[in-house]
Amino acid sequence: MQRAIFTEEQQVFRDMVRDFFTREIAPQQSAWEHAGAPPADFFKRVAELGIMGIQIPEVYGGAGESTYKFNAIVTEEAVRAGLQIGSLRTHLDMALSYLLAYADAEQKQRWLPRFVAGDLIAAIAMTEPGTGSDLAGVRTTGTRADGGYVINGSKTFITGAVNATHILTVVRTSPLEADGDRRSGLSLIAVETDRPGYSRGRLLEKIGMKAQDTSEIFFDDVWVPEENLLGEEGRAFAYLSHNLAQERLSIAVNAQAAARFALDTTLAYVRGRTVFGQPLAALQNTKFELADCATDVEAGQAFVDRALDDHDAGVLDPADAAKLKLFCTQMQGRVVDRCLQLHGGYGYMLEYPIARLYTDARVTRIYGGSSEVLKSVISKSLLRAAEAGEQ
Ligand SMILES: Cc1cc2nc3c(=O)[nH]c(=O)nc-3n(C[C@H](O)[C@H](O)[C@H](O)COP(=O)(O)OP(=O)(O)OC[C@H]3O[C@@H](n4cnc5c(N)ncnc54)[C@H](O)[C@@H]3O)c2cc1C
């Protein structure tokens, strides 16, 4: 089915990004995998192409676009080129939305021109060794001192910490009251990674996404000025909940693009492989498997495109974003698994793109809200709507 959601300008942008990724970045992927992270100059090149500033207001040097579709194009083209650019997606799709929504005028002046230039790279640190899905359980503390906060604690699974200059860190700025609201008392503070007491631990070894870095980070009496607090003290839970819709949309766009790529690469494979004297593509089972996968991919695309339009219009609500991520990531898992099966033993070999798609796919049902957490968000909204309907 034709996609009708992109403008001509966005199509031109897609061609530019496709050329950049396939000609310049794809040849570097094995070096990135070896290093476990992209090099710092990748972010500078992305900035030179104007990609960092697309959503940043012109007054700070950006292009002032409000649509999210350029970001979606970057993700889709990265997947198509076989790249893992999770740290760029965290920076552009997630961190930037916090800066745009909650930074005050002075902070925007301080941070956004550097963001546009690729000199400020941001990561987001919510998860801790003791708490992931249950964000209210954050134990890293920010204690007021000397006109700022002293931060102590540790975070884990942090994407992009290798190149980050700023970590948007969720800290507890007032103690957890035994009978109080567990969601209150959390704040979002930007921590520069060159501050004394900040350190990055080892690169965590993952089963997939090997070209993007995932690290532990530590805060040992790290002092930051109060000018680094984003928004109001104690309001981080609300800010994080608000931004989850875009985070989930971003993961869904990536999952959808990966499912499509899996189907495309499998179509090429089954046409070239001969079994029992005939092309693998000629077997009825192959045709049925491909038909099921193609149907799944089209359904996912329609859902993603509708969500992209809704998000631009400001009407993608958290429960719909949860449904979208749940469907697209489960569909990605189904399609990639079936496509790998059609490759036989070659599907298990990393030289075939389907093998990487398989190991990369598993995490999308875990991060950014696990499937179980999403189901609970969706069911709560169903019950709320049913109760409201009865009143
Ligand atoms: C590759 C990778 C990159 C990541 N990048 C980042 C990052 O940049 N920044 C960051 O802050 N975090 C990051 N994360 C962390 C990620 O968001 C968490 O792993 C995720 O939120 C799940 O938390 P957890 O791992 O602690 O699992 P847990 O919360 O311990 O969950 C364990 C199991 O319990 C289930 N469960 C939990 N709560 C419920 C419930 N209420 N009902 C039913 N089942 C439930 C879960 O679904 C899961 O199956 C990353 C993780 C990975 C693997």
XYZ file of C-alpha atoms and ligand atoms in Angstrom:
444
model
C 0.000 0.000 0.000
C 1.167 3.525 -0.824
C 2.126 5.706 2.120
C 0.561 9.127 1.804
C 1.751 10.889 4.944
C 4.984 12.513 3.753
C 5.414 15.835 1.965
C 7.647 16.345 -1.060
C 10.189 18.093 1.160
C 10.235 15.070 3.444
C 10.798 12.750 0.472
C 13.806 14.846 -0.560
C 15.064 14.649 3.030
C 14.616 10.850 2.916
C 16.763 10.609 -0.226
C 19.492 12.649 1.450
C 19.434 10.520 4.633
C 19.376 7.291 2.600
C 22.440 8.366 0.668
C 24.272 9.412 3.859
C 23.508 6.167 5.695
C 24.157 3.747 2.857
C 27.286 5.366 1.406
C 28.971 6.876 4.463
C 27.797 5.068 7.582
C 26.958 1.486 6.545
C 30.613 0.727 5.675
C 31.566 1.728 9.253
C 29.079 -0.588 11.004
C 31.480 -3.421 11.753
C 33.933 -0.914 13.289
C 31.098 0.464 15.434
C 30.200 -3.081 16.497
C 33.795 -3.755 17.395
C 33.959 -0.586 19.503
C 30.481 -1.211 20.950
C 29.479 2.391 20.189
C 29.357 4.936 17.376
C 32.304 7.343 17.154
C 31.853 10.961 18.303
C 32.291 12.269 14.767
C 29.084 10.491 13.704
C 27.108 13.055 15.719
C 29.077 15.911 14.177
C 28.304 14.625 10.663
C 24.604 14.304 11.528
C 24.719 17.916 12.736
C 26.478 19.095 9.566
C 23.613 17.657 7.535
C 21.171 19.759 9.563
C 19.471 16.762 11.178
C 20.112 17.747 14.821
C 18.332 21.075 14.483
C 15.227 20.068 12.565
C 12.844 20.444 15.527
C 14.757 23.252 17.235
C 13.375 26.799 16.868
C 15.127 29.032 14.338
C 16.146 31.498 17.047
C 18.552 28.807 18.366
C 19.862 27.930 14.902
C 17.431 25.130 14.063
C 14.878 24.662 11.296
C 11.858 25.137 13.573
C 9.870 22.143 12.267
C 7.183 20.911 14.637
C 6.521 17.623 12.846
C 8.045 14.380 14.103
C 8.075 12.847 10.616
C 11.673 13.831 9.849
C 12.745 11.858 12.928
C 10.700 8.879 11.718
C 12.438 9.058 8.344
C 15.869 8.980 10.031
C 14.878 5.833 11.945
C 13.354 4.118 8.909
C 16.375 4.808 6.738
C 18.809 3.636 9.416
C 16.984 0.304 9.659
C 16.887 -0.003 5.879
C 20.666 0.501 5.764
C 21.182 -2.142 8.470
C 22.378 0.398 11.079
C 21.927 0.569 14.825
C 21.660 4.218 15.826
C 19.928 3.904 19.193
C 22.046 6.591 20.833
C 21.082 9.110 18.126
C 17.426 8.157 18.553
C 17.636 8.625 22.329
C 19.248 12.017 21.744
C 16.879 13.246 19.005
C 13.592 11.467 19.716
C 13.643 11.463 23.503
C 16.123 13.864 25.122
C 15.303 16.772 22.817
C 11.616 16.643 23.653
C 12.448 17.206 27.346
C 14.660 20.169 26.468
C 12.023 21.698 24.190
C 9.187 21.169 26.653
C 10.783 21.877 30.032
C 13.993 23.937 29.617
C 13.554 27.619 30.524
C 14.731 30.484 28.273
C 18.230 30.615 29.810
C 18.676 26.829 29.508
C 17.492 26.839 25.898
C 19.992 29.585 25.093
C 22.740 27.602 26.841
C 21.944 24.184 25.345
C 20.044 24.329 22.055
C 22.655 26.051 19.807
C 25.150 23.405 20.949
C 22.588 20.686 20.266
C 22.161 21.977 16.698
C 25.951 21.969 16.217
C 26.347 18.397 17.488
C 28.431 19.585 20.465
C 25.836 18.679 23.091
C 24.877 15.004 23.087
C 22.232 13.891 25.568
C 21.288 10.547 27.081
C 18.447 9.732 29.472
C 18.987 7.954 32.775
C 15.914 6.568 34.469
C 16.648 2.876 35.056
C 18.607 1.740 38.109
C 19.917 -1.685 39.107
C 17.004 -2.015 41.537
C 14.221 -0.454 39.478
C 13.143 -0.337 35.832
C 9.433 -0.611 35.084
C 8.641 0.777 38.542
C 10.067 4.238 37.983
C 8.766 5.526 41.298
C 11.325 3.245 42.964
C 14.259 5.473 41.892
C 16.857 5.687 44.672
C 19.452 8.030 43.171
C 19.278 11.160 45.294
C 19.670 14.864 44.575
C 20.218 16.744 47.808
C 20.107 20.539 47.866
C 23.526 22.087 48.649
C 25.464 25.266 47.762
C 22.964 26.617 45.242
C 22.531 23.300 43.516
C 22.152 19.555 44.066
C 24.579 16.844 45.134
C 23.738 13.662 43.257
C 24.498 10.173 44.539
C 23.534 6.814 43.106
C 23.837 4.719 39.976
C 21.916 4.002 36.778
C 22.096 1.080 34.406
C 21.253 0.162 30.777
C 21.949 3.740 29.666
C 21.959 4.112 25.890
C 24.433 6.606 24.456
C 26.427 7.340 27.622
C 29.717 6.814 25.748
C 29.308 9.987 23.698
C 26.950 11.899 25.977
C 27.982 15.329 27.227
C 24.769 15.646 29.258
C 22.762 12.982 31.068
C 19.132 13.875 31.797
C 18.960 12.101 35.125
C 15.919 11.169 37.189
C 16.734 11.734 40.853
C 14.792 11.695 44.084
C 14.898 15.223 45.507
C 12.579 14.531 48.417
C 12.345 11.314 50.417
C 9.865 8.575 49.714
C 7.133 8.881 52.336
C 5.911 5.476 53.531
C 2.258 6.400 53.045
C 2.716 9.205 50.492
C 2.477 9.410 46.710
C 5.436 7.371 45.373
C 5.394 9.418 42.181
C 6.112 12.724 43.850
C 9.597 13.880 44.834
C 11.308 12.898 41.556
C 13.146 15.560 39.553
C 14.894 15.708 36.196
C 18.398 17.201 36.283
C 20.882 17.616 33.421
C 24.290 16.399 34.550
C 27.337 17.303 32.452
C 29.512 14.228 32.109
C 32.734 16.146 32.860
C 31.629 16.984 36.417
C 33.802 15.556 39.233
C 32.249 12.407 40.709
C 30.490 11.298 37.517
C 31.811 8.097 35.949
C 30.779 5.586 33.340
C 31.106 1.893 34.096
C 31.653 -0.952 31.701
C 29.913 -1.348 28.371
C 27.269 -3.995 28.940
C 27.448 -6.973 26.573
C 24.145 -7.493 24.803
C 22.767 -10.265 22.594
C 22.002 -7.718 19.842
C 22.291 -4.017 18.975
C 26.028 -4.378 19.326
C 26.870 -1.152 17.494
C 25.055 0.974 20.059
C 26.357 1.401 23.570
C 24.592 0.478 26.802
C 26.384 1.365 30.053
C 26.235 1.648 33.785
C 26.838 5.145 35.131
C 27.714 6.332 38.639
C 27.196 9.545 40.599
C 29.468 10.008 43.568
C 28.781 13.377 45.221
C 28.290 15.057 41.828
C 27.389 18.714 42.390
C 25.298 20.440 39.713
C 23.943 24.005 39.887
C 20.196 24.470 40.317
C 20.196 26.045 36.825
C 20.438 22.442 35.548
C 17.058 21.433 36.991
C 14.587 20.856 34.143
C 11.137 22.223 34.860
C 9.970 22.194 38.468
C 11.427 20.193 41.318
C 9.377 17.081 42.112
C 7.549 16.983 38.763
C 9.707 14.466 36.848
C 7.151 11.651 36.942
C 4.590 13.805 35.144
C 7.201 14.965 32.602
C 8.299 11.399 31.873
C 4.710 10.213 31.496
C 3.985 13.065 29.103
C 6.944 12.221 26.866
C 6.294 8.488 26.805
C 3.951 8.775 23.816
C 6.791 9.986 21.586
C 9.226 7.434 23.019
C 6.783 4.623 22.266
C 6.069 5.989 18.807
C 9.815 6.046 18.122
C 10.194 2.392 19.154
C 7.161 1.426 17.056
C 8.547 3.204 13.968
C 11.803 1.300 14.409
C 10.031 -2.043 14.941
C 7.845 -1.501 11.908
C 10.831 -0.617 9.716
C 12.687 -3.705 10.948
C 9.732 -5.981 10.111
C 9.548 -4.500 6.611
C 13.284 -4.930 6.111
C 13.030 -8.553 7.307
C 10.337 -9.230 4.716
C 12.301 -7.518 1.918
C 15.523 -9.357 2.639
C 13.648 -12.672 2.905
C 11.898 -12.137 -0.421
C 15.310 -11.750 -2.041
C 16.627 -14.837 -0.254
C 13.802 -17.255 -1.110
C 13.972 -16.277 -4.765
C 17.687 -17.087 -4.915
C 17.769 -20.287 -2.853
C 17.078 -23.627 -4.501
C 15.620 -26.581 -2.579
C 14.744 -29.951 -4.104
C 15.478 -28.548 -7.543
C 13.178 -25.542 -7.348
C 13.326 -22.037 -5.880
C 12.437 -21.912 -2.190
C 9.951 -19.215 -3.201
C 7.955 -21.786 -5.196
C 6.973 -23.868 -2.136
C 3.458 -23.306 -0.899
C 4.609 -22.964 2.706
C 7.004 -20.163 1.681
C 4.204 -18.337 -0.130
C 1.862 -18.651 2.842
C 4.507 -17.517 5.311
C 5.369 -14.498 3.178
C 1.705 -13.633 2.707
C 1.112 -13.681 6.470
C 4.215 -11.564 7.086
C 3.296 -9.040 4.374
C -0.192 -8.684 5.850
C 1.270 -8.082 9.309
C 3.674 -5.490 7.898
C 0.909 -3.593 6.078
C -1.266 -3.550 9.198
C 1.662 -2.216 11.237
C 2.389 0.459 8.633
C -1.176 1.711 8.625
C -1.117 1.897 12.433
C 2.266 3.697 12.493
C 1.267 6.213 9.813
C -1.963 7.051 11.587
C -0.027 7.507 14.842
C 2.530 9.768 13.123
C -0.299 11.994 11.882
C -2.002 11.941 15.290
C 1.249 12.815 17.059
C 1.827 15.802 14.774
C -1.735 16.907 15.498
C -1.088 16.574 19.254
C -3.747 13.897 19.750
C -1.723 10.686 20.212
C -2.766 9.757 23.725
C -0.610 7.536 25.994
C -2.929 4.523 25.724
C -2.920 4.677 21.908
C 0.884 4.974 21.908
C 0.976 1.933 24.201
C -1.261 -0.059 21.800
C 0.939 0.986 18.888
C 4.181 -0.085 20.560
C 2.615 -3.334 21.795
C 1.324 -4.266 18.339
C 4.379 -3.215 16.309
C 6.973 -4.832 18.563
C 5.032 -8.103 18.840
C 4.488 -8.058 15.080
C 8.230 -7.413 14.565
C 9.009 -10.476 16.699
C 6.561 -12.653 14.718
C 7.694 -11.499 11.286
C 11.426 -11.644 11.985
C 11.133 -15.132 13.478
C 9.164 -16.487 10.509
C 11.522 -14.826 8.046
C 14.543 -16.307 9.803
C 12.951 -19.766 9.573
C 12.693 -19.367 5.806
C 16.464 -18.808 5.674
C 17.182 -22.213 7.235
C 20.690 -22.442 8.741
C 21.811 -19.310 6.943
C 19.362 -17.358 9.039
C 21.449 -18.236 12.059
C 24.620 -16.799 10.505
C 25.434 -13.186 11.319
C 26.533 -12.472 7.764
C 22.845 -12.523 6.787
C 20.872 -9.405 7.812
C 18.011 -11.529 9.171
C 20.226 -12.899 11.968
C 20.960 -9.382 13.236
C 17.312 -8.385 12.856
C 16.462 -11.357 15.064
C 18.845 -10.516 17.907
C 18.019 -6.790 17.675
C 14.268 -7.413 17.816
C 14.052 -9.016 21.236
C 14.618 -5.875 23.280
C 11.844 -3.802 21.718
C 9.281 -5.707 23.796
C 11.220 -4.817 26.950
C 12.455 -1.220 26.855
C 10.366 1.924 26.671
C 7.631 0.113 28.620
C 7.589 -3.697 28.548
C 4.661 -5.417 26.807
C 3.221 -6.317 30.213
C 3.379 -2.717 31.451
C 1.768 -1.538 28.200
C -1.072 -4.026 28.574
C -1.725 -2.657 32.013
C -1.771 0.942 30.647
C -4.192 -0.106 27.884
C -6.515 -2.060 30.168
C -6.656 0.823 32.671
C -7.725 3.198 29.897
C -10.373 0.706 28.689
C -11.841 0.382 32.161
C -11.747 4.158 32.720
C -13.585 4.704 29.426
C -16.153 2.010 30.278
C -16.806 3.557 33.693
C -17.102 7.038 32.165
C -19.580 5.641 29.624
C -21.790 4.281 32.412
C -22.003 7.645 34.185
C 19.297 -2.283 25.338
C 18.629 -1.485 26.404
C 18.694 -0.093 26.357
C 18.099 0.677 27.356
N 18.244 2.042 27.363
C 17.829 2.772 28.434
C 18.127 4.162 28.552
O 18.738 4.766 27.673
N 17.729 4.810 29.675
C 17.043 4.192 30.679
O 16.716 4.830 31.663
N 16.740 2.855 30.592
C 17.125 2.136 29.507
N 16.821 0.799 29.418
C 16.101 0.163 30.502
C 14.707 -0.304 30.121
O 13.843 0.783 29.956
C 14.266 -1.295 31.224
O 15.001 -2.473 31.010
C 12.768 -1.559 31.197
O 12.073 -0.433 31.651
C 12.392 -2.761 32.086
O 12.906 -2.586 33.378
P 13.760 -3.784 34.044
O 14.796 -4.212 33.069
O 14.232 -3.325 35.382
O 12.741 -4.976 34.200
P 11.691 -5.176 35.406
O 10.961 -3.912 35.641
O 12.408 -5.797 36.553
O 10.698 -6.233 34.757
C 10.904 -7.657 34.819
C 9.649 -8.341 34.267
O 8.537 -7.993 35.082
C 7.491 -7.484 34.275
N 6.748 -6.464 34.998
C 7.230 -5.341 35.601
N 6.224 -4.615 36.114
C 5.072 -5.269 35.809
C 3.680 -5.026 36.064
N 3.271 -3.944 36.730
N 2.776 -5.922 35.611
C 3.178 -7.043 34.945
N 4.471 -7.328 34.684
C 5.415 -6.448 35.106
C 8.185 -6.870 33.075
O 7.310 -6.752 31.976
C 9.285 -7.902 32.837
O 8.770 -8.964 32.098
C 17.393 0.026 28.398
C 17.286 -1.374 28.413
C 17.910 -2.124 27.449
C 17.819 -3.627 27.537
